[in-house]
Coordinates of C-alpha atoms and ligand atoms in Angstrom, one line a residue:
M1 CA 199.4 -194.7 9.8
N2 CA 200.5 -197.3 12.1
A3 CA 199.5 -200.5 10.8
P4 CA 201.0 -203.4 11.8
N5 CA 203.2 -205.5 9.4
T6 CA 202.1 -209.2 8.4
L7 CA 204.9 -211.5 9.0
S8 CA 205.3 -214.9 7.7
R9 CA 205.2 -217.8 9.9
L10 CA 208.6 -218.5 9.9
G11 CA 209.1 -214.4 10.3
K12 CA 206.6 -214.7 13.3
N13 CA 208.4 -217.9 14.7
A14 CA 211.9 -216.6 14.2
G15 CA 212.2 -214.7 17.9
T16 CA 215.3 -213.2 19.0
P17 CA 217.9 -215.5 19.5
A18 CA 218.9 -216.6 22.8
I19 CA 222.5 -215.6 22.6
S20 CA 221.6 -212.1 21.5
D21 CA 221.2 -210.8 24.9
L22 CA 224.5 -212.6 26.1
M23 CA 226.4 -210.5 23.1
R24 CA 224.8 -207.4 24.3
L25 CA 226.0 -208.0 28.1
A26 CA 229.7 -208.8 26.6
F27 CA 229.8 -205.6 24.6
S28 CA 228.1 -203.2 27.2
R29 CA 230.1 -204.4 30.3
P30 CA 233.5 -204.9 28.8
E31 CA 235.0 -205.3 32.5
L32 CA 233.3 -208.8 32.7
I33 CA 235.3 -212.1 32.1
S34 CA 233.2 -214.0 29.4
L35 CA 233.0 -217.8 29.5
A36 CA 230.4 -217.3 27.2
A37 CA 231.3 -216.3 23.8
G38 CA 231.9 -219.1 21.4
F39 CA 234.5 -216.7 19.4
V40 CA 238.1 -218.2 18.3
D41 CA 241.3 -217.1 20.0
Q42 CA 241.8 -213.3 19.0
N43 CA 246.0 -213.6 19.0
S44 CA 245.9 -216.4 16.9
L45 CA 243.9 -215.1 13.7
P46 CA 246.0 -215.8 10.6
V47 CA 246.7 -212.2 9.5
A48 CA 250.2 -212.9 7.7
S49 CA 248.9 -216.0 5.9
A50 CA 245.7 -214.0 4.7
E51 CA 247.9 -211.3 3.4
S52 CA 249.9 -213.2 1.6
A53 CA 247.0 -215.2 0.1
W54 CA 245.7 -212.2 -1.1
R55 CA 248.5 -210.3 -2.3
S56 CA 249.3 -213.5 -4.3
I57 CA 245.7 -213.4 -5.9
M58 CA 246.0 -209.6 -6.6
A59 CA 249.8 -210.1 -7.9
D60 CA 248.1 -211.7 -11.4
T61 CA 245.4 -209.3 -13.0
Q62 CA 243.5 -212.5 -14.6
S63 CA 243.4 -214.3 -11.4
A64 CA 242.4 -211.2 -9.3
K65 CA 239.6 -210.4 -11.9
S66 CA 238.2 -214.0 -11.8
A67 CA 238.2 -213.5 -8.1
L68 CA 236.6 -210.5 -8.2
Q69 CA 233.8 -211.8 -10.2
Y70 CA 230.7 -213.9 -9.4
G71 CA 231.4 -217.8 -8.8
T72 CA 228.9 -220.6 -9.3
T73 CA 226.4 -221.7 -6.7
Q74 CA 227.9 -224.7 -5.7
G75 CA 231.3 -223.4 -5.6
D76 CA 235.0 -223.1 -6.8
P77 CA 235.6 -226.3 -8.6
V78 CA 239.1 -226.4 -7.9
L79 CA 238.6 -225.7 -4.3
R80 CA 235.8 -228.4 -4.2
Y81 CA 238.6 -230.8 -5.8
A82 CA 241.1 -229.6 -3.2
L83 CA 238.6 -230.2 -0.5
A84 CA 237.5 -234.0 -1.5
Q85 CA 241.2 -234.8 -1.9
R86 CA 241.9 -233.7 2.0
L87 CA 238.1 -235.4 2.9
A88 CA 239.8 -238.7 1.1
E89 CA 242.9 -238.6 2.8
E90 CA 241.5 -238.3 6.4
S91 CA 238.9 -240.9 5.8
P92 CA 240.8 -244.1 5.9
N93 CA 237.3 -245.7 5.4
F94 CA 236.7 -243.9 2.3
H95 CA 237.4 -246.0 -1.1
G96 CA 235.9 -243.6 -3.6
D97 CA 237.8 -240.9 -5.9
A98 CA 238.5 -237.5 -4.8
G99 CA 237.0 -236.1 -8.4
T100 CA 233.7 -237.9 -8.1
L101 CA 233.5 -236.9 -4.3
A102 CA 234.2 -233.0 -5.2
E103 CA 231.2 -233.2 -7.4
Q104 CA 229.0 -233.7 -4.0
V105 CA 230.7 -231.2 -2.3
M106 CA 229.1 -227.5 -2.0
I107 CA 230.7 -224.2 -0.5
T108 CA 228.4 -222.8 1.8
T109 CA 228.6 -218.9 3.5
G110 CA 229.7 -220.7 7.2
S111 CA 228.5 -224.0 7.9
Q112 CA 225.7 -222.2 9.4
Q113 CA 224.2 -221.6 5.9
L114 CA 224.5 -225.6 5.4
L115 CA 222.5 -226.5 8.5
Y116 CA 219.8 -223.6 7.6
L117 CA 219.5 -225.0 4.0
V118 CA 219.1 -228.6 5.0
A119 CA 216.7 -227.6 7.7
E120 CA 214.9 -225.7 4.8
A121 CA 215.2 -228.7 2.6
L122 CA 213.8 -231.5 4.7
V123 CA 211.9 -229.9 7.7
D124 CA 208.3 -229.0 7.4
P125 CA 206.0 -227.9 10.8
G126 CA 205.5 -230.7 12.9
D127 CA 208.4 -233.0 11.6
I128 CA 210.7 -234.4 13.8
V129 CA 214.7 -233.6 14.4
I130 CA 216.6 -235.7 16.7
T131 CA 219.5 -234.2 18.6
E132 CA 221.9 -234.4 21.1
A133 CA 221.1 -233.4 24.7
P134 CA 222.8 -230.6 25.1
T135 CA 223.1 -229.6 21.7
Y136 CA 224.1 -226.4 19.5
F137 CA 221.6 -224.0 20.5
V138 CA 222.0 -221.9 17.6
F139 CA 220.6 -224.9 15.5
L140 CA 217.4 -225.3 18.3
D141 CA 216.5 -221.7 17.3
L142 CA 216.6 -222.5 13.9
L143 CA 214.5 -225.5 14.2
A144 CA 212.0 -223.8 16.2
A145 CA 211.3 -221.1 14.0
R146 CA 210.9 -224.0 11.3
G147 CA 208.2 -225.1 13.8
A148 CA 210.1 -228.5 14.3
E149 CA 209.4 -231.2 17.0
V150 CA 212.9 -231.6 18.6
I151 CA 213.9 -234.5 20.4
G152 CA 216.8 -234.6 22.8
I153 CA 219.1 -237.8 23.2
P154 CA 221.2 -237.8 26.3
I155 CA 224.8 -237.8 26.2
D156 CA 227.4 -239.6 28.2
E157 CA 231.4 -239.2 27.9
G158 CA 231.4 -240.9 24.4
G159 CA 228.6 -238.5 23.3
M160 CA 224.7 -239.4 22.3
C161 CA 223.5 -242.7 24.0
L162 CA 222.9 -245.4 21.2
K163 CA 220.2 -247.2 23.4
S164 CA 218.3 -244.0 24.1
L165 CA 218.2 -243.2 20.3
E166 CA 217.0 -246.6 19.4
Q167 CA 214.4 -246.7 22.2
C168 CA 213.5 -243.1 20.8
L169 CA 213.0 -244.3 17.5
E170 CA 211.2 -247.5 18.3
K171 CA 208.7 -245.6 20.6
L172 CA 208.1 -243.0 17.3
E173 CA 207.8 -246.2 15.5
A174 CA 205.2 -247.6 17.8
E175 CA 203.2 -244.4 17.9
G176 CA 202.9 -244.2 14.1
R177 CA 205.2 -241.3 14.3
L178 CA 208.2 -242.6 12.3
G179 CA 207.3 -241.0 9.2
K180 CA 207.9 -237.7 10.7
V181 CA 211.6 -238.1 11.7
K182 CA 213.8 -236.3 8.9
M183 CA 217.0 -236.2 10.5
I184 CA 219.4 -236.9 13.4
Y185 CA 221.7 -234.1 14.2
S186 CA 224.9 -234.8 15.7
V187 CA 228.3 -232.5 16.6
S188 CA 230.4 -235.3 16.3
E189 CA 233.5 -233.7 17.2
H190 CA 234.8 -231.9 20.6
S191 CA 231.0 -230.7 21.0
N192 CA 229.4 -227.0 21.2
P193 CA 228.7 -227.4 24.3
S194 CA 229.8 -230.3 25.9
G195 CA 233.4 -230.6 24.6
L196 CA 232.8 -234.5 23.9
S197 CA 233.2 -236.3 20.7
L198 CA 231.0 -239.1 19.5
A199 CA 233.0 -242.3 20.3
E200 CA 234.4 -243.9 17.5
D201 CA 232.7 -247.1 18.0
R202 CA 229.3 -245.7 18.0
R203 CA 230.0 -243.7 14.6
G204 CA 229.0 -246.8 12.3
P205 CA 226.4 -247.8 14.6
L206 CA 224.6 -244.6 14.7
V207 CA 224.6 -244.5 10.8
Q208 CA 223.1 -247.9 10.8
L209 CA 220.5 -247.1 13.1
A210 CA 219.5 -244.2 10.7
K211 CA 219.3 -246.7 7.9
R212 CA 217.4 -249.3 9.7
F213 CA 214.6 -247.2 11.0
S214 CA 214.6 -245.5 7.2
T215 CA 211.1 -247.4 6.5
H216 CA 208.7 -245.0 5.7
Q217 CA 211.2 -242.3 4.1
K218 CA 214.9 -242.0 4.4
I219 CA 216.1 -240.5 8.3
Y220 CA 219.2 -238.4 7.1
V221 CA 222.1 -237.9 9.8
L222 CA 223.4 -234.4 9.7
D223 CA 227.2 -234.6 10.8
D224 CA 227.9 -231.1 12.1
A225 CA 231.8 -231.4 12.5
A226 CA 232.6 -227.6 12.8
Y227 CA 235.6 -228.3 15.2
R228 CA 237.1 -231.3 13.4
G229 CA 240.9 -230.7 13.2
L230 CA 241.0 -229.2 16.5
A231 CA 242.1 -232.5 18.6
F232 CA 244.8 -231.5 20.7
D233 CA 246.8 -234.3 19.8
G234 CA 245.7 -234.4 16.4
N235 CA 244.3 -237.8 16.5
E236 CA 240.9 -238.0 15.4
P237 CA 238.7 -241.0 14.6
A238 CA 237.2 -241.6 11.2
S239 CA 234.4 -239.3 10.6
L240 CA 230.8 -240.0 11.1
W241 CA 230.4 -239.0 7.7
S242 CA 232.8 -241.6 6.4
H243 CA 230.9 -244.4 8.0
D244 CA 228.3 -243.8 5.5
R245 CA 229.8 -246.6 3.0
S246 CA 226.8 -245.5 0.3
G247 CA 226.7 -241.9 0.9
E248 CA 223.4 -241.6 0.8
F249 CA 222.3 -241.0 4.4
V250 CA 225.1 -238.7 6.4
I251 CA 225.3 -234.7 5.3
H252 CA 228.8 -233.9 6.4
A253 CA 229.1 -230.1 7.6
R254 CA 232.2 -228.6 7.9
T255 CA 233.8 -224.9 8.3
F256 CA 237.2 -223.2 8.2
S257 CA 235.5 -220.3 10.9
K258 CA 237.3 -222.6 13.5
T259 CA 240.2 -224.0 11.9
F260 CA 241.5 -220.4 10.5
S261 CA 239.4 -217.4 10.2
P262 CA 235.2 -216.9 11.2
G263 CA 235.7 -213.4 9.4
I264 CA 236.2 -215.1 6.0
K265 CA 232.7 -217.0 6.9
L266 CA 233.3 -219.8 4.8
G267 CA 232.0 -223.5 5.1
Y268 CA 231.4 -226.5 3.1
G269 CA 229.2 -230.0 2.8
V270 CA 229.4 -233.1 1.4
L271 CA 225.7 -234.3 0.8
P272 CA 224.0 -237.3 -0.6
E273 CA 222.9 -237.0 -4.3
D274 CA 219.5 -237.1 -4.0
L275 CA 219.8 -234.0 -1.7
L276 CA 222.3 -232.0 -3.3
Q277 CA 220.4 -230.3 -6.3
T278 CA 217.6 -229.5 -3.7
V279 CA 220.0 -227.6 -1.7
L280 CA 221.9 -225.9 -4.3
A281 CA 218.6 -224.7 -5.5
L282 CA 217.7 -223.4 -2.1
K283 CA 221.3 -221.9 -2.1
G284 CA 220.6 -220.1 -5.3
H285 CA 217.7 -218.3 -3.8
H286 CA 220.1 -217.2 -0.6
D287 CA 222.8 -215.9 -2.5
F288 CA 223.6 -218.1 -5.7
G289 CA 227.0 -218.7 -4.4
S290 CA 229.4 -217.8 -1.3
A291 CA 232.0 -214.9 -2.0
N292 CA 234.3 -216.2 -4.9
L293 CA 237.1 -214.1 -3.6
M294 CA 237.0 -215.7 -0.2
Q295 CA 237.1 -219.0 -1.7
R296 CA 240.3 -218.0 -3.8
L297 CA 241.9 -217.1 -0.4
I298 CA 241.2 -220.0 1.4
L299 CA 242.1 -222.3 -1.6
Q300 CA 245.5 -220.0 -1.9
V301 CA 246.1 -220.5 1.7
I302 CA 245.5 -224.3 1.7
E303 CA 247.8 -224.6 -1.4
A304 CA 250.5 -222.6 0.6
G305 CA 250.5 -225.2 3.1
Q306 CA 249.5 -222.4 5.5
Y307 CA 246.0 -224.1 6.6
N308 CA 247.7 -227.2 8.1
L309 CA 250.6 -225.1 10.1
Q310 CA 247.4 -222.7 11.3
I311 CA 245.4 -225.9 12.6
E312 CA 248.6 -227.2 14.2
R313 CA 249.3 -223.6 15.8
L314 CA 245.5 -223.7 16.8
R315 CA 245.8 -227.2 18.7
A316 CA 248.5 -226.1 20.5
I317 CA 246.8 -222.7 21.9
Y318 CA 243.6 -224.4 22.4
K319 CA 245.4 -227.2 24.5
E320 CA 246.9 -225.0 26.7
K321 CA 243.6 -223.1 27.3
A322 CA 241.6 -226.1 27.9
E323 CA 244.1 -227.3 30.2
T324 CA 244.0 -224.2 32.4
V325 CA 240.3 -224.1 32.8
V326 CA 240.7 -227.8 33.8
Q327 CA 243.5 -227.0 36.2
T328 CA 241.5 -224.5 38.0
M329 CA 238.3 -226.3 38.2
E330 CA 240.3 -229.2 40.0
E331 CA 242.1 -226.5 42.3
T332 CA 238.9 -224.6 43.0
M333 CA 236.2 -227.5 42.8
G334 CA 238.0 -230.9 43.0
D335 CA 236.5 -231.6 46.5
L336 CA 233.3 -230.8 45.5
R337 CA 233.1 -233.8 43.4
P338 CA 230.7 -235.7 42.2
S339 CA 227.9 -232.9 42.4
V340 CA 230.2 -231.0 41.0
R341 CA 231.9 -232.2 37.6
W342 CA 233.1 -230.7 34.3
T343 CA 234.0 -232.5 31.0
T344 CA 237.7 -232.7 29.9
P345 CA 237.7 -232.0 26.2
K346 CA 240.1 -233.5 23.8
G347 CA 239.8 -230.6 21.6
G348 CA 237.9 -227.8 20.4
L349 CA 236.7 -224.7 22.8
Y350 CA 234.2 -226.1 25.4
V351 CA 234.1 -227.5 28.9
W352 CA 230.5 -228.5 30.1
L353 CA 230.1 -227.8 34.0
T354 CA 227.6 -229.4 35.9
V355 CA 226.5 -228.3 39.4
P356 CA 224.3 -229.7 42.0
D357 CA 220.6 -229.6 40.5
H358 CA 219.1 -227.3 43.6
I359 CA 221.4 -224.6 41.7
K360 CA 219.7 -222.9 38.6
T361 CA 222.1 -221.8 36.1
S362 CA 219.4 -219.8 34.1
R363 CA 220.0 -216.1 32.7
N364 CA 217.4 -214.8 35.3
G365 CA 218.4 -216.9 38.5
E366 CA 220.1 -216.0 41.5
F367 CA 223.2 -217.9 40.7
F368 CA 223.6 -215.8 37.0
A369 CA 222.9 -212.8 39.1
A370 CA 225.6 -213.6 41.8
C371 CA 228.1 -214.3 38.9
L372 CA 227.6 -211.0 37.0
D373 CA 228.3 -209.3 40.5
E374 CA 231.5 -211.4 40.9
G375 CA 232.3 -210.2 37.3
V376 CA 231.9 -213.5 34.9
F377 CA 229.4 -215.0 33.1
Y378 CA 228.6 -218.1 31.2
V379 CA 225.8 -219.8 28.8
P380 CA 223.3 -221.3 30.7
G381 CA 223.1 -225.1 29.8
E382 CA 219.1 -225.1 29.3
Y383 CA 219.5 -223.1 26.1
C384 CA 221.3 -226.1 24.7
F385 CA 218.0 -228.5 25.6
P386 CA 215.4 -229.2 23.3
H387 CA 212.1 -229.2 25.1
A388 CA 211.7 -233.1 25.0
V389 CA 214.4 -235.2 26.0
E390 CA 213.9 -239.4 25.9
G391 CA 214.0 -240.5 29.3
G392 CA 215.1 -237.5 31.0
E393 CA 214.1 -233.7 31.2
R394 CA 215.5 -230.5 30.2
A395 CA 218.5 -229.8 32.6
T396 CA 218.9 -226.4 34.6
H397 CA 222.0 -226.7 36.6
Q398 CA 224.6 -226.8 33.7
M399 CA 226.7 -224.5 32.1
R400 CA 229.0 -224.0 28.7
I401 CA 232.2 -222.7 29.4
C402 CA 234.1 -221.3 26.4
Y403 CA 238.0 -220.6 26.9
G404 CA 238.3 -219.1 22.8
V405 CA 238.4 -215.7 23.7
P406 CA 240.0 -214.7 26.7
A407 CA 243.7 -215.2 27.8
R408 CA 245.1 -217.8 30.0
D409 CA 245.2 -215.3 33.1
K410 CA 241.7 -214.4 32.3
I411 CA 240.2 -217.8 32.5
R412 CA 241.9 -218.6 35.4
E413 CA 240.5 -215.5 37.2
G414 CA 236.9 -216.3 35.6
V415 CA 236.9 -220.0 36.7
R416 CA 237.9 -218.7 40.1
R417 CA 235.2 -216.4 40.5
L418 CA 232.9 -219.1 39.2
A419 CA 233.9 -221.4 41.8
K420 CA 233.5 -219.0 44.4
V421 CA 230.0 -218.3 43.5
V422 CA 229.3 -222.2 43.2
R423 CA 230.7 -223.0 46.6
R424 CA 228.4 -219.9 48.4
F425 CA 225.5 -221.1 46.7
I426 CA 226.3 -225.0 48.0
G427 CA 226.0 -223.8 51.2
Ligands
PLP501 C1 228.4 -226.6 16.0 C2 228.8 -225.4 15.5 N1 228.2 -225.7 14.4 C3 228.1 -224.5 13.0 C4 228.5 -223.6 13.6 C5 228.5 -222.3 12.5 O1 229.4 -221.7 12.4 P1 230.1 -220.9 10.8 O2 228.5 -220.7 10.1 O3 230.6 -219.9 11.1 O4 231.0 -222.0 10.2 C6 229.0 -223.1 15.0 C7 229.6 -221.8 15.6 O5 230.0 -221.5 16.5 C8 229.0 -224.5 15.8 O6 229.4 -224.1 17.2

C-alpha cells in the first residue's frame, strides 16, 4: 500500500532549510573553499579544558552520578546562578540581585531551542514578527514554518534603523494590525549575517519603541546575543536586554556554541516573568531539560576560569581572521568602491559583502556557478531577507562571508577567487 502521510500544518510548512543544500555542497566537494559554513574555528576547540572538566566531574563518584542523572527542565540552579552573576557583572545598568535573576534564567539545548520555544509560545499563523533585514536565516525558516508574517527593517552601520522601525509600527497601527505584532527580533551583537552590532545609543530607544507600541498586547524584544563576548577588543556596550529596566519586555538569548563549543549544544535565556512558565512548559514537551552532564561540564569550565580564557583566545583568533578577510577585500576590490563594499566587523564571524545590483548572487544564478568553478562559495544574501522589507525590497546582490572555519591562507585565497569573479561580472 502506498498511502500518503498526513502531515500537520507545521510539518507541511517545515520545508528543507535553505542552508542544507550548501552543507551538502561543502561535504561533497571538499576541494572548494567554503566561506559559507557558520561553524567555529576547528583548531580553537577547547579539548584540554573540556577534558579536565570531564575528569573532575568523574573523579568524584557522587558528583559523577548526579551529572549522569536527569536534571530539571529549567536547568542546574548552580549554573543558573553563575550565569546570573556574570550577567549582572557585564551589565552596569542592572541593579537587581543575582539570586533573583537566576530564577528567570533557563538553560536550553543551544540558543536555537530558545528561539524555537519563544516562537512556539508567541506566534500563531498570521502573527507579525519584525526583524532586521538582513537577519539570521535559520530563524526566518522557523518563522515561515509557523506561518508568521515577517517584516524586515533595513540596517545601516549601527544595525536596525529605528526610524524605519517606528514608521513600520505606525503603519501597522494605522492599518489596525498592531495587535498582530508579537515581537521584534534583533541579532544585537556582531550579527549573523552582517557582522554589525546594534549601536549603543539605539539599544534603550529600541526597547522604548516596543513599550510605546505595546498598546494592544505586549510586543516583546527577542535579543539574540549569540555572538556577545566575541568583540575583538573585548569592549561591548551594555546588552539590549540590560536596557529593559523592568525586565518585562526583552528576552535575552545566549549560547556557549560560539564562545566555547557547539558540540556541547548549550544555551541559556533570561525571560520576562509572564513568559517564563509557558516557555518552560513547552520545553517540558520538547525534552524536560537539557543534558545535565553538559551543564555540569560548562559549570566546571566556568568555575575553573577556563571559559574566560577561551573567550580571550577566540577574540584573538577571529580578530586575525577578520583582518585577513578585510585586508584581502581591500587589496582585490578596494578600487571598486562604492559599488562593491563590505562591512568591517568588530567581533564575531561574519562579513557582509555587497556587489552592484545587476550581479545576482542567488544559489541558482550564474554568479554562484562561476564562483563554484573558481572553487569558492558563500551564503547568498537573499536567504537572509524576509519577503517584506520596510521601505525597500529583498536585496539579491549580497553575500554572507563567514571566516570561522578556513585557515587564514584559505581565507585569503577564497576572497581572491571571489574578487576575480566579481571583476569578471562587473565587466
Ligand atoms: C544568530 C544566531 N542565533 C542562534 C544560533 C543558534 O546556535 P546554537 O543553537 O548552537 O546556540 C546561531 C547559530 O549559528 C546564530 O548564528
